[in-house]
Amino acid sequence: MLATTSNPHTLQDSAAAPPLFTPLRVRSIEVPNRIVISPMQQYRADRDGKPNHWHQSHLTKLAVGGAGLVFTEALAVEAQGRATHSDLGIWNDEQMEALKVVAEEIARQGAVAGAQLIHAGRKASVQKPWDGYQSLGPADAARGEEPWTVVGPSAVPANPGWATPEPLTRDAIRRIVDAFAQGARRLARAGFQALNIHGAHGYLIHSFLSPLSNLREDEYGGDLAGRMRFALDIAEAVRSEWPAHLPIFYRLSCIDDLPGGWTLEDTVVLSRELGARGIDVIDCSSRGLGPRGTLATATQGEGFQVPFAERVRAETGIKTMAVGLIRSAGFANSIVREGRTDFVAIAREALFNPHWPLHAALELGHDPKFTAWPDSYGWWLARRARTAPPVQ
Ligand SMILES: Cc1cc2nc3c(=O)[nH]c(=O)nc-3n(C[C@H](O)[C@H](O)[C@H](O)COP(=O)(O)O)c2cc1C
């Protein structure tokens, strides 16, 4: 067992707690509150796909912030499945060993340690966002970032001007399904207690689901059942390697929001099938498939994806996680209270304020004495609150 600090995430009386701060058990794991740090790629690995000091301090900091569950960024299941040269991976044992330290430190701070698995598919071999986010080309190769072959269900590029993917053969599909399973096996050995399979945002799994990117005529394409086959094969393979007492989240783009694309009705059908294969939580995101309308450019309102989580939860009975522009404690608490979602994931708000969950507890009147904070911080903050006038 790990020696943890006093668990800063569980406050004394959970019966009287605001819904956002009630624990929730999934399989044998009790998540101490409903706030989850959503996976966030850092594009800061040193070519070897291994976490370094940046990842360690970034994730430890977020665990100190009081979330019940902290997911790592997406970990590529094979080198070809990275998006950039600087992504993390889980395709070898050295990566597993390095990730053990990350999992241990998240748990030591009182959060459940989670990890996400990805294959970037046709969105692989790209520049970092701040380098332009285009397919890697000769100029990138000249500065040491060689492009590599990208793969997908069909020869349809992700964006105009991006690399055309090589359609995967059945053998290659089986190899990638197995890579997901091996990634899960390594993450369990690394000590993670929750898994998230990235089936959203236009990456490989999503590109098999959508009729806009999957033009195959074999059993992995065609009708809805064919297009879902790859996602479901991965769910089965991962579930068989991942310990039965630990939960699996599956991230979906609930809608493509493009004419002729994947719909919320399709998501409900897929969620039921995933539930039947032992997936515990549907993580409800959206979009990311087609011509770019990304986070960086789209204007949306608070909790714009919550209706997807609400519908999936109501129609399938499977637990959900809502994500996307959830910024205020009151809103986050209300969507749990109203039964619209089980978990609330935050990403950019946690970059803005890594202590967001602790601030939310304060704001909801759940932790007026700063007892959920690590002693080294809370002792001082409680005294300051008593003696200093509020900042106007
Ligand atoms: C820096 C950054 C990196 C991200 N990387 C991932 C990732 O690795 N996997 C993933 O599923 N989503 C990723 N996302 C999407 C977030 O997990 C989240 O779904 C999205 O940012 C919307 O939530 P927000 O409004 O709270 O930021 C990333 C987002 C950001 C801002």
XYZ file of N, CA and C in Angstrom, residues 10 20 47 70 72 94 112 137 139 162 173 180 192 197 203 205 216 266 297 308 335 339 342 350 359 363 373 376 379:
87
model
N -11.443 13.760 0.763
C -12.663 13.283 1.385
C -12.882 14.083 2.661
N -21.601 17.329 -5.682
C -20.296 17.299 -6.358
C -19.221 16.682 -5.468
N 10.859 12.406 -26.932
C 11.011 11.459 -28.045
C 10.856 9.993 -27.660
N -7.694 11.706 -11.407
C -6.834 12.463 -12.323
C -6.400 11.532 -13.447
N -4.131 10.819 -16.800
C -2.978 11.269 -17.577
C -3.470 11.747 -18.932
N 9.718 0.246 -20.500
C 10.381 1.422 -19.908
C 9.353 2.524 -19.653
N -7.704 9.194 -7.259
C -7.578 7.944 -8.013
C -6.737 8.244 -9.246
N 6.035 17.811 -42.431
C 6.532 17.810 -43.814
C 8.036 18.000 -43.837
N 10.006 20.567 -44.031
C 10.609 21.596 -43.165
C 10.722 21.077 -41.739
N -3.765 17.552 -45.187
C -3.106 16.633 -44.254
C -2.771 15.329 -44.967
N -5.444 -4.256 -38.172
C -6.507 -3.937 -37.188
C -6.343 -4.824 -35.966
N -3.847 -2.077 -27.848
C -4.677 -1.469 -26.793
C -4.700 -2.382 -25.557
N -2.133 2.087 -12.139
C -3.314 2.929 -12.375
C -4.575 2.164 -11.974
N -10.496 4.938 -22.532
C -10.165 4.603 -23.926
C -10.621 5.783 -24.785
N -9.757 10.736 -33.690
C -8.633 9.808 -33.681
C -9.100 8.435 -34.191
N -10.200 5.406 -33.343
C -11.470 4.713 -33.060
C -12.643 5.506 -33.628
N -15.110 1.814 -45.670
C -14.747 0.406 -45.896
C -15.957 -0.413 -46.327
N -26.720 7.284 -32.647
C -25.659 6.265 -32.804
C -24.907 6.081 -31.488
N -10.968 27.247 -31.577
C -11.681 28.235 -32.385
C -13.186 28.275 -32.136
N -25.478 15.642 -23.827
C -25.107 14.314 -24.358
C -24.980 13.322 -23.202
N -25.372 19.890 -12.037
C -25.591 18.807 -13.015
C -25.455 17.428 -12.361
N -28.960 14.812 -11.567
C -28.857 13.490 -12.184
C -28.566 13.547 -13.674
N -22.790 11.642 -13.810
C -22.214 11.095 -12.576
C -20.898 11.781 -12.232
N -8.759 23.694 -15.154
C -7.731 23.208 -14.221
C -6.349 23.759 -14.582
N -11.251 25.066 -4.481
C -11.999 26.328 -4.506
C -13.497 26.047 -4.582
N -16.399 27.341 -2.151
C -17.513 28.125 -2.667
C -18.873 27.492 -2.353
N -7.558 20.967 2.223
C -6.271 21.348 1.635
C -5.158 20.584 2.339
N -0.031 21.848 4.895
C 0.986 22.892 4.663
C 0.395 24.149 4.021
N -3.573 25.187 6.799
C -3.387 25.804 8.118
C -3.266 27.320 7.983
